Protein backbone atom coordinates (compact mmCIF):
# COMPACT_ATOMS: atom_id res chain seq x y z
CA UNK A 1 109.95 -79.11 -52.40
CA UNK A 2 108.72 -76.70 -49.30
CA UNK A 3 107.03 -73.37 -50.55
CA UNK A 4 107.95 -70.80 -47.76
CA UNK A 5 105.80 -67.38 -47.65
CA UNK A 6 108.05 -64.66 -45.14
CA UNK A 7 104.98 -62.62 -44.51
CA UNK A 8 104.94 -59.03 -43.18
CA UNK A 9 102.26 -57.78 -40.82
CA UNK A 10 100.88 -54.53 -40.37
CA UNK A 11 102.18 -53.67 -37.21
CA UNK A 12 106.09 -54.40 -37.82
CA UNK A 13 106.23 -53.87 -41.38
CA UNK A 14 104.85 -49.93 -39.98
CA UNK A 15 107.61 -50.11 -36.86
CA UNK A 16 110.20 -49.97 -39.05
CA UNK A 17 109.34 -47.52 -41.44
CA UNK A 18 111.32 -45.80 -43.45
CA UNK A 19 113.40 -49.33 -43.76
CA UNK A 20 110.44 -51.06 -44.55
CA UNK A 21 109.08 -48.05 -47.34
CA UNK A 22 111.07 -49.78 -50.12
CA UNK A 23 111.22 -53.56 -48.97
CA UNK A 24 109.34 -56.01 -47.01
CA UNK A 25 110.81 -57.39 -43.65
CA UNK A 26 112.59 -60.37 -45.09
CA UNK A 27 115.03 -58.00 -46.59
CA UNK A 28 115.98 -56.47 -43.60
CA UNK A 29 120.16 -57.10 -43.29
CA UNK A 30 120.75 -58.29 -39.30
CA UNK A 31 124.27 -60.05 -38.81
CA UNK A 32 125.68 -61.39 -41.88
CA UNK A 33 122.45 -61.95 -43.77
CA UNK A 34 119.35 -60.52 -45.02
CA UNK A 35 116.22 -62.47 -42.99
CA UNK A 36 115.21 -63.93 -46.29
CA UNK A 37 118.96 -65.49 -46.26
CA UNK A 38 118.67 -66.50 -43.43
CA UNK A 39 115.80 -68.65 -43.62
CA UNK A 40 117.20 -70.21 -47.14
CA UNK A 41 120.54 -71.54 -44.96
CA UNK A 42 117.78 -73.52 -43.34
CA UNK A 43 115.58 -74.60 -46.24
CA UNK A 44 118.37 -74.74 -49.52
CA UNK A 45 115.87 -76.23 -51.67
CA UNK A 46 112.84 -74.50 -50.76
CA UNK A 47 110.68 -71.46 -53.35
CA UNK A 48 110.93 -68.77 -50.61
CA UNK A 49 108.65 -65.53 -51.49
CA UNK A 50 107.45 -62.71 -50.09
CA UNK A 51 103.77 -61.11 -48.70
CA UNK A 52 104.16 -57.81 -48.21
CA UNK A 53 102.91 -54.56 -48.75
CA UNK A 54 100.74 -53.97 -52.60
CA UNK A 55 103.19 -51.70 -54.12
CA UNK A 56 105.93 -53.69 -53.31
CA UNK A 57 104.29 -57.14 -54.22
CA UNK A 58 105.32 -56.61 -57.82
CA UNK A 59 109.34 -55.93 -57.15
CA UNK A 60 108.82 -58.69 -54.52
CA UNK A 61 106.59 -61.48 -55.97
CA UNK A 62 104.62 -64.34 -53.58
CA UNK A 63 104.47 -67.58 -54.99
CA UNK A 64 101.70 -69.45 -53.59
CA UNK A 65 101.42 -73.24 -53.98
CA UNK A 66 99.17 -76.36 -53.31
CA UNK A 67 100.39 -76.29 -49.60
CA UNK A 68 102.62 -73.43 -48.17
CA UNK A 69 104.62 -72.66 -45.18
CA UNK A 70 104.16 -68.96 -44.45
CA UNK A 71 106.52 -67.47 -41.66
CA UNK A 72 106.65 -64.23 -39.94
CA UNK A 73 109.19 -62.19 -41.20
CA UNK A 74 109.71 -60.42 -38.05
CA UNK A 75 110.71 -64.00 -36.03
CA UNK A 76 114.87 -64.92 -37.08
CA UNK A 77 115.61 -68.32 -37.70
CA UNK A 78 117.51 -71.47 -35.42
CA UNK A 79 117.65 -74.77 -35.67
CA UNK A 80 114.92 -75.02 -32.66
CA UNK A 81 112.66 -73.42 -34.16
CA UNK A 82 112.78 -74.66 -37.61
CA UNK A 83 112.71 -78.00 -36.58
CA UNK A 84 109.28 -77.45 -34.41
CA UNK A 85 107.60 -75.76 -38.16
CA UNK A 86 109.28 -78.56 -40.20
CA UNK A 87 106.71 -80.49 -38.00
CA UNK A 88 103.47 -78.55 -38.79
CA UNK A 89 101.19 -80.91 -40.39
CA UNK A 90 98.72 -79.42 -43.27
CA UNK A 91 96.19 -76.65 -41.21
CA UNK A 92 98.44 -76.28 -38.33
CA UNK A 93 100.19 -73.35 -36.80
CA UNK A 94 102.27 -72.18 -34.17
CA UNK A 95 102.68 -69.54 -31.86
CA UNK A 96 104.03 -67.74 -29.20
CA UNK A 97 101.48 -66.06 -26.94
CA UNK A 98 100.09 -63.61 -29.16
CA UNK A 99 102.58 -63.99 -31.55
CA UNK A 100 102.05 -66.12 -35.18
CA UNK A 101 105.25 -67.95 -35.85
CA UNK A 102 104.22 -69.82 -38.82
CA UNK A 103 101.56 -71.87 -40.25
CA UNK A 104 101.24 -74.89 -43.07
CA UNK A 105 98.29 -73.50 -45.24
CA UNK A 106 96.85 -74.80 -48.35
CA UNK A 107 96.01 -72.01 -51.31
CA UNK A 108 92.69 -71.56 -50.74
CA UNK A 109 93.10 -70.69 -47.06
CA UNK A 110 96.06 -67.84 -48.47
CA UNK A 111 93.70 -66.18 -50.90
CA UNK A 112 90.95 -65.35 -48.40
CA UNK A 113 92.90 -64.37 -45.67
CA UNK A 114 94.60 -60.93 -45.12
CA UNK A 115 98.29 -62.16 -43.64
CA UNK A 116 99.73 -58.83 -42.92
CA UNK A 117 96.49 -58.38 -40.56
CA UNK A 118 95.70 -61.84 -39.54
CA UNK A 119 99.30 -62.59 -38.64
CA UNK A 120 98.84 -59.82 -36.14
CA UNK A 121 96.96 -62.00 -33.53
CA UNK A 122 97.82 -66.33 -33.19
CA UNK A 123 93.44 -66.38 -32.15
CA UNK A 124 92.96 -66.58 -35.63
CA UNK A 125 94.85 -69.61 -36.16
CA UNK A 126 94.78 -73.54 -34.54
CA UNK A 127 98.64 -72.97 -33.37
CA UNK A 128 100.15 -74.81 -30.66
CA UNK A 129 102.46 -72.87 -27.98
CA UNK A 130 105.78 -72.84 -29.17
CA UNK A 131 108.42 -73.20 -25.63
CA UNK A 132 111.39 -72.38 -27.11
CA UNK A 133 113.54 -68.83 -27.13
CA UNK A 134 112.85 -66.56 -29.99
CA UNK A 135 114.31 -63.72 -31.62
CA UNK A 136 111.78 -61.39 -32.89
CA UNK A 137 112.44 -57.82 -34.18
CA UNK A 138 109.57 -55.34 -33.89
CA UNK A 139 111.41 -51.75 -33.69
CA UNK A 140 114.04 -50.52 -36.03
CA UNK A 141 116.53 -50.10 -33.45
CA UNK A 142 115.92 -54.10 -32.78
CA UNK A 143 118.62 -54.14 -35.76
CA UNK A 144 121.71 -53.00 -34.03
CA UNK A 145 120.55 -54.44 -30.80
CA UNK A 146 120.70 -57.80 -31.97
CA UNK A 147 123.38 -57.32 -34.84
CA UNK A 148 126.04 -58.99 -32.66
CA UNK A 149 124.15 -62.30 -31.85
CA UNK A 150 123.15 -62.77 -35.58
CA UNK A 151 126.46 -62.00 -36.64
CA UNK A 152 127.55 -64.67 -34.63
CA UNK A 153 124.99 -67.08 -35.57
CA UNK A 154 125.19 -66.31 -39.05
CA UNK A 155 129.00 -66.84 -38.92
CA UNK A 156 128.72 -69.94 -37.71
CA UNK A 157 126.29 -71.33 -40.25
CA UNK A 158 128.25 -69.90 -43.46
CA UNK A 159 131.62 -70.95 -42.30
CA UNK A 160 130.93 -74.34 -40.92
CA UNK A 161 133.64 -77.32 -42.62
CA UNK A 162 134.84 -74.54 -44.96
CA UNK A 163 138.23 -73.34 -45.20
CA UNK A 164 139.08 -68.86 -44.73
CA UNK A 165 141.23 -67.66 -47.26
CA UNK A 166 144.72 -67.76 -46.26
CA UNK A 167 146.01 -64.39 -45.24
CA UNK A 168 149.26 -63.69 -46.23
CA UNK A 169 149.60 -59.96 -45.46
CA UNK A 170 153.13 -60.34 -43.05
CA UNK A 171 152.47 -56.38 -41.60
CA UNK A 172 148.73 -57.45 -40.31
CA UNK A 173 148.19 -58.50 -36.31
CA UNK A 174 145.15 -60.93 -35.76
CA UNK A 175 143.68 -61.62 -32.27
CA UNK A 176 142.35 -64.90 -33.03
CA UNK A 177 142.74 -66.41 -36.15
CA UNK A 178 140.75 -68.47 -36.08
CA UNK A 179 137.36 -66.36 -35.83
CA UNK A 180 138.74 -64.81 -38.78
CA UNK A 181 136.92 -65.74 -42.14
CA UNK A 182 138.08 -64.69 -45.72
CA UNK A 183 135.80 -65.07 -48.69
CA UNK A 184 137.96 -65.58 -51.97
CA UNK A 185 139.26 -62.18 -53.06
CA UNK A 186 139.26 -60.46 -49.54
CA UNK A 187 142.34 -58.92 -48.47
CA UNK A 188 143.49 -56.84 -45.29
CA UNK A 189 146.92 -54.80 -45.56
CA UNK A 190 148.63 -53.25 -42.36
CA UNK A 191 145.70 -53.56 -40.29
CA UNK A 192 145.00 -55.04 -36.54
CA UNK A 193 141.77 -57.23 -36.23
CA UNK A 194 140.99 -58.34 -32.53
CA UNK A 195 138.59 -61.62 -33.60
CA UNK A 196 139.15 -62.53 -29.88
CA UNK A 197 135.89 -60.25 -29.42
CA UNK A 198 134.09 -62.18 -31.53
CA UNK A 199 133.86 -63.47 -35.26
CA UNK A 200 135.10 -61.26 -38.30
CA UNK A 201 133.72 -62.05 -41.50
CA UNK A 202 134.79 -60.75 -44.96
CA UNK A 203 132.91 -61.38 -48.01
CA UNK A 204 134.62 -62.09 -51.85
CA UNK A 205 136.69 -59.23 -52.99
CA UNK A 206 136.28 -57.13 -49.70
CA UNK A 207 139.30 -55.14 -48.69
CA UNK A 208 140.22 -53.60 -45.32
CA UNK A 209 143.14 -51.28 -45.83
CA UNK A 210 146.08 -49.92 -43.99
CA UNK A 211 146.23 -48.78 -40.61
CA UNK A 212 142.67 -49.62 -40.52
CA UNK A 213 141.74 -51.44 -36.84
CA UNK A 214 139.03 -53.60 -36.78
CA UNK A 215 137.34 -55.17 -33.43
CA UNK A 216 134.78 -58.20 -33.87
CA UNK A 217 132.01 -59.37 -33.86
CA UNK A 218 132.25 -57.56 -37.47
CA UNK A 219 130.98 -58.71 -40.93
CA UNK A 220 131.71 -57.02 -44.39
CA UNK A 221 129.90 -58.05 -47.80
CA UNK A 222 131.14 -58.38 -51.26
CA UNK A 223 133.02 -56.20 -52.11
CA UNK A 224 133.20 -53.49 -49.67
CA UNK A 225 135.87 -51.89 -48.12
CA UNK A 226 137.20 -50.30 -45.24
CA UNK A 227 139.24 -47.18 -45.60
CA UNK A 228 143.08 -46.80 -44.21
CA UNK A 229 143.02 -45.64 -40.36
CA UNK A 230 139.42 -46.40 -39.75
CA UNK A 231 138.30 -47.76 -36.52
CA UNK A 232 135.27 -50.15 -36.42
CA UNK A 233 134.58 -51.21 -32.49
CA UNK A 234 132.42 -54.14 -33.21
CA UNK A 235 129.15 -55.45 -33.17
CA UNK A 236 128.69 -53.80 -37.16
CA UNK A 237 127.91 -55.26 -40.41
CA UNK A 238 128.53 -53.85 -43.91
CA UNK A 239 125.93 -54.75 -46.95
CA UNK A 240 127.66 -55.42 -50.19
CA UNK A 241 129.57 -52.61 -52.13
CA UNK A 242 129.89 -49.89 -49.07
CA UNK A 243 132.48 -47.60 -48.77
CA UNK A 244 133.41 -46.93 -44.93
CA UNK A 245 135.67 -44.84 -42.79
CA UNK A 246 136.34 -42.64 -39.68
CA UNK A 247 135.07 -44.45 -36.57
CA UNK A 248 131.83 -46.92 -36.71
CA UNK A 249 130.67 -49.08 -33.51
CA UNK A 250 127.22 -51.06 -33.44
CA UNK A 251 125.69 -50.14 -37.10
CA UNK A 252 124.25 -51.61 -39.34
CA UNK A 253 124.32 -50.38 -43.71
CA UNK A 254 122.25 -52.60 -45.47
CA UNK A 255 124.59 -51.99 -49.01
CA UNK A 256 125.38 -49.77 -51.93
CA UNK A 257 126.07 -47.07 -49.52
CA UNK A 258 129.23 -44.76 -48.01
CA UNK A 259 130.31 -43.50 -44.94
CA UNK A 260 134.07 -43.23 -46.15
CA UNK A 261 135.58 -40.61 -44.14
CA UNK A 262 136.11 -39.45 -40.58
CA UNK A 263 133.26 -39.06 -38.21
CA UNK A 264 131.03 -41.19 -35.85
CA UNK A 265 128.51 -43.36 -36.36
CA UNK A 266 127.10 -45.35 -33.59
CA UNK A 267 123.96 -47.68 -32.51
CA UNK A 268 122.65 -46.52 -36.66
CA UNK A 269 120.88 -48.31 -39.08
CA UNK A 270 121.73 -46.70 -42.98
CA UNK A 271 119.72 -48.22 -45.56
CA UNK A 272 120.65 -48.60 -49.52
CA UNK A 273 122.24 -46.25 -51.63
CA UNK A 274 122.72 -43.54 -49.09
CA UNK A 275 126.02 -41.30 -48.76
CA UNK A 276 127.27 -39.51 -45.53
CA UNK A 277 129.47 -36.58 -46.15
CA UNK A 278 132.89 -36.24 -45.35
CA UNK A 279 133.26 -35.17 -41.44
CA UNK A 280 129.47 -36.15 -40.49
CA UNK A 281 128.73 -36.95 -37.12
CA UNK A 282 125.98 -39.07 -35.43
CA UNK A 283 125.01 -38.46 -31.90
CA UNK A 284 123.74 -41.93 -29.98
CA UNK A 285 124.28 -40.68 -26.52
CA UNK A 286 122.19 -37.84 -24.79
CA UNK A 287 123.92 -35.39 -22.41
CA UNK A 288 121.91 -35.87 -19.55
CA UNK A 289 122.04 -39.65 -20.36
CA UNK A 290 117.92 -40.02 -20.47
CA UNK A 291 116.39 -42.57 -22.41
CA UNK A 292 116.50 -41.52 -26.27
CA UNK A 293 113.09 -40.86 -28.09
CA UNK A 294 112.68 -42.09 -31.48
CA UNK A 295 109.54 -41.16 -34.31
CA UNK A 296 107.35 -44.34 -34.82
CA UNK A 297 104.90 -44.10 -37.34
CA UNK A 298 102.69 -46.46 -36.46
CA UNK A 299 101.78 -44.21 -33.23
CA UNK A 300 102.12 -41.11 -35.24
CA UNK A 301 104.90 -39.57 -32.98
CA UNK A 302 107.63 -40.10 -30.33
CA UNK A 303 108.19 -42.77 -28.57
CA UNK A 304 110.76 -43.97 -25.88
CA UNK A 305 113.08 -46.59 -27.12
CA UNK A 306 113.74 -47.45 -23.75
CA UNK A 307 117.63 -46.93 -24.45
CA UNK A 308 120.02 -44.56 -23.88
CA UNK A 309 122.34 -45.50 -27.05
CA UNK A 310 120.43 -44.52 -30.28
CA UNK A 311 122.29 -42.94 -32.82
CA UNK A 312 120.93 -42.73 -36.65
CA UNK A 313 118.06 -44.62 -38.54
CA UNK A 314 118.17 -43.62 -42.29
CA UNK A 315 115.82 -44.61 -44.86
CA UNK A 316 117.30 -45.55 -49.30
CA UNK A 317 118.84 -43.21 -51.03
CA UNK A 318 119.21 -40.60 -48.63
CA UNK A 319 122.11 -38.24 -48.46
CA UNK A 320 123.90 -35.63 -46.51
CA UNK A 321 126.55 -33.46 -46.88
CA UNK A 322 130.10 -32.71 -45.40
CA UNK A 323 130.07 -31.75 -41.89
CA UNK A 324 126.69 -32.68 -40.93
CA UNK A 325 125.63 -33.14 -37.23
CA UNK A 326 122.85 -35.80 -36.18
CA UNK A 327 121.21 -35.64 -32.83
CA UNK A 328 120.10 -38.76 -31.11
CA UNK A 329 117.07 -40.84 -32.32
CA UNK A 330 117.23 -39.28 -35.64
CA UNK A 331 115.06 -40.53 -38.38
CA UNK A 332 115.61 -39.97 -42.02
CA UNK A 333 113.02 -40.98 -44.24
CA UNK A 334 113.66 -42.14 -48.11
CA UNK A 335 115.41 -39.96 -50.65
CA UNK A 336 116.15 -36.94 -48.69
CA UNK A 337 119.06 -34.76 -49.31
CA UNK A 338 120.15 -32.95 -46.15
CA UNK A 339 123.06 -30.11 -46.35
CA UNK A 340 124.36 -27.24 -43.94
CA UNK A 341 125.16 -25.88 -40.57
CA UNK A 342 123.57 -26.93 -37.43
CA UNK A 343 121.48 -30.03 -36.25
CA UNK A 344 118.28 -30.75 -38.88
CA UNK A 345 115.59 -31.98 -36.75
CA UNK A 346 114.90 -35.51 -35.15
CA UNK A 347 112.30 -36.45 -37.73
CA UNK A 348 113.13 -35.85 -41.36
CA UNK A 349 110.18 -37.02 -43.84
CA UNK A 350 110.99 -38.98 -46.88
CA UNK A 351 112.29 -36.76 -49.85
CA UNK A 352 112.71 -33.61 -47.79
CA UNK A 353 115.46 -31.23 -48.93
CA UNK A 354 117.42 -28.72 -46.46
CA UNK A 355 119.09 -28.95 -43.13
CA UNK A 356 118.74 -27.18 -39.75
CA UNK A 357 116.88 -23.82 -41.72
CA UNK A 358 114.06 -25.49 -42.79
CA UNK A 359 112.93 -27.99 -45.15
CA UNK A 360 111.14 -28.30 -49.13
CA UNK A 361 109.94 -31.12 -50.83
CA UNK A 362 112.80 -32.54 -52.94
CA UNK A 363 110.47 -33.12 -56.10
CA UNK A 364 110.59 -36.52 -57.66
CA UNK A 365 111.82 -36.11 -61.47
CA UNK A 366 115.34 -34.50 -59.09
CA UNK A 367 115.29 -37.25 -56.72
CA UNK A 368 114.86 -39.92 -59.56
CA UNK A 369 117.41 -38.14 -61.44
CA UNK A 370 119.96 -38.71 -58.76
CA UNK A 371 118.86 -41.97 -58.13
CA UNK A 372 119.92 -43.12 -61.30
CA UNK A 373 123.21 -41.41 -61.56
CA UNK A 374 124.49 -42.51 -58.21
CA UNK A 375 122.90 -46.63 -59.46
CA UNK A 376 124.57 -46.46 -62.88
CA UNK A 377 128.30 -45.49 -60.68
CA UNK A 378 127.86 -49.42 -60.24
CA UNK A 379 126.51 -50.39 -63.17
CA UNK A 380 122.77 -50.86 -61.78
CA UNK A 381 119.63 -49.45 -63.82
CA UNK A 382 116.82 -47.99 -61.75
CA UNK A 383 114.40 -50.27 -63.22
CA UNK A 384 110.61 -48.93 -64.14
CA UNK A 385 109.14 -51.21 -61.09
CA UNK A 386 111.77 -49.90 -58.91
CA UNK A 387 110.57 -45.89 -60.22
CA UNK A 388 107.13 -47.16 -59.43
CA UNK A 389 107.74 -47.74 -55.47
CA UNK A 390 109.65 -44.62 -55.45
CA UNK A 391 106.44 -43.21 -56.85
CA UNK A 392 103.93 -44.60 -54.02
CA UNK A 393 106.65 -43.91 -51.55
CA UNK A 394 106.63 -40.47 -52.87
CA UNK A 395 102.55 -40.18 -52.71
CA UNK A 396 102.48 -41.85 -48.93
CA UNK A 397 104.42 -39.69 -47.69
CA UNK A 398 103.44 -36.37 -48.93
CA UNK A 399 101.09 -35.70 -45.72
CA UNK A 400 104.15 -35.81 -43.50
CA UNK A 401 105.95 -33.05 -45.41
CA UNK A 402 103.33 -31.20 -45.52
């Protein structure tokens, strides 16, 4: 049996802060799938763990073997490439310019060697040039960019010689039935789904109700629904147990969180557990049409995405209330609670509290008391390990608020 190690480094697991603040790169949703499900369509049988960040390590444990395969989270999975790291022999590695891929590493070689630093540059390693095309994230707007391609890799995997769920809804029109795929328990009532656009996926028990119109490539997750008149324009995936509405096109919401009435959200990426009020509205689009600036922690500032379609990137358990108005590029950190008139500003700190007039620290025992009134809604404790990452989290990022 393979041991598999998805490894963060220091440089992407820092590009996409907040994301990252509460989970290494592996758990990242892109397409259908999380990266770390991903990589088990490829290796079934395999222990897959995770090297990440210290306070993390203990919600997300490594197991480390005899001989291990340890990947870069960052890099996606196809056949190509797993294939060419299948092939690594013991002490080999492989590469991509500067870029680790993987390497096959015994213990020893793990234990005194710094992955989320050494992965940073292939000189460290004996690794062979790997020729093929790769898909690596490095930004937190790499998420929506690529959503549509994964959703339509991921599609293929998880459907392949398995039958949809018959629909038997006689009021729904489908574009393209056959790029429609039904988990058991999904259902769609009264609604219009173009799948002629690309693949529409809908995990057990997920519902799409009436007048609701739906264009692919689009996936869902357990569970999750979409609410009646809602307008989804494609290239957007939906974690497990979301709640959404109004109009959505190219975002991604990783799970456990709502955006269930009117108001746009476009080119966004909305973590875990967050809730956006009734009415809120993202901006992705500049008027003068310049490129859209985005905060990157890693350089300690702005920095230019390079695109002119950037809408929302919002870290767990962040909130906002009704009516609230996003400007382009903005980043919301973890746990922030964001209310009132007017735009709040383009960087918003983890567990921040205000809007537009100004901001205070939203103090921890308030933020953990939400926290575990909005988990227990679906039956989910927050845990002690999970309090302690919200507690590092908390300490990390006290400099930026102040």
């Amino acid at each position: 049996m393979k041991n598999i190690i998805l490894s963060d480094t220091l440089r992407e697991w820092t590009n996409f802060l907040p994301l990252s603040y509460t989970r290494p790169l592996a758990e990242i949703r892109i397409g259908i799938c999380t990266i770390y499900e991903k990589w088990r369509h490829y290796f079934p049988d395999a222990q897959i763990s995770y090297l990440t960040q210290d306070y993390l390590q203990e919600k997300f444990p490594i197991n480390i073997q005899p001989q291990n395969l340890v990947i870069n989270a960052a890099v996606l999975p196809d056949q190509g490439l797993v294939k060419s790291i299948i092939s690594l022999d013991p002490g080999e590695g492989l590469r991509q310019g500067d870029l680790f891929i993987a390497g096959n590493y015994k213990a020893d070689t793990i234990d005194g060697i710094d992955f989320r630093t050494a992965l940073e540059s292939a000189s460290n390693f004996s690794a062979t040039e790997f020729q093929g095309n790769l898909t690596v994230l490095g930004y937190t707007w790499d998420i929506f960019l690529n959503n549509a391609g994964q959703i339509r890799s991921d599609f293929e995997i998880i459907t392949r010689g398995r039958p949809s769920q018959p629909l038997d809804d006689p009021f729904s029109k489908i574009y393209g039935q056959d790029n429609l795929f039904m988990e058991e328990g999904a259902s769609i009532r009264a609604a219009v789904i173009d799948a002629d656009s690309g693949p529409v996926y809908l995990g057990k028990g997920a519902r799409i109700q009436e007048g609701a119109v739906v264009r692919g490539p689009f996936a869902m997750g357990e569970g999750s629904s979409v609410s009646m008149g809602a307008k989804i324009r494609g290239d957007s995936s939906i974690g497990p147990h979301c709640k959404i509405g109004g109009e959505i096109a190219n975002s991604v919401m990783f799970g456990y969180s709502n955006k269930a009435h009117d108001g746009y959200l476009g080119n966004s990426v909305i973590g875990t557990w967050c809730n956006l009020g009734a009415d809120t509205n993202v901006s992705n689009l500049k008027n003068n049409y310049a490129n859209v600036k985005v905060y990157n922690y890693l350089k300690n500032g702005f920095v230019d995405t390079g695109l002119q379609f950037c809408g929302l990137l919002m870290g767990d358990h962040s909130k906002c209330g009704i009516n609230t108005m996003f400007n382009t590029g903005t980043m919301v950190g973890v746990s922030c609670n964001l209310f009132g008139s007017g735009y709040p500003r383009s960087f918003i700190p983890a567990f921040s509290w205000g809007g537009a007039s100004g901001m205070v620290t939203y103090r921890m025992e308030k933020a953990i008391d939400t926290m575990e009134k909005v988990m227990m809604r679906r039956n989910i404790p927050l845990d002690e390990i999970e309090r302690r990452v919200l507690e590092n989290i908390f300490e990390l990022t006290s400099p930026y608020r102040n």
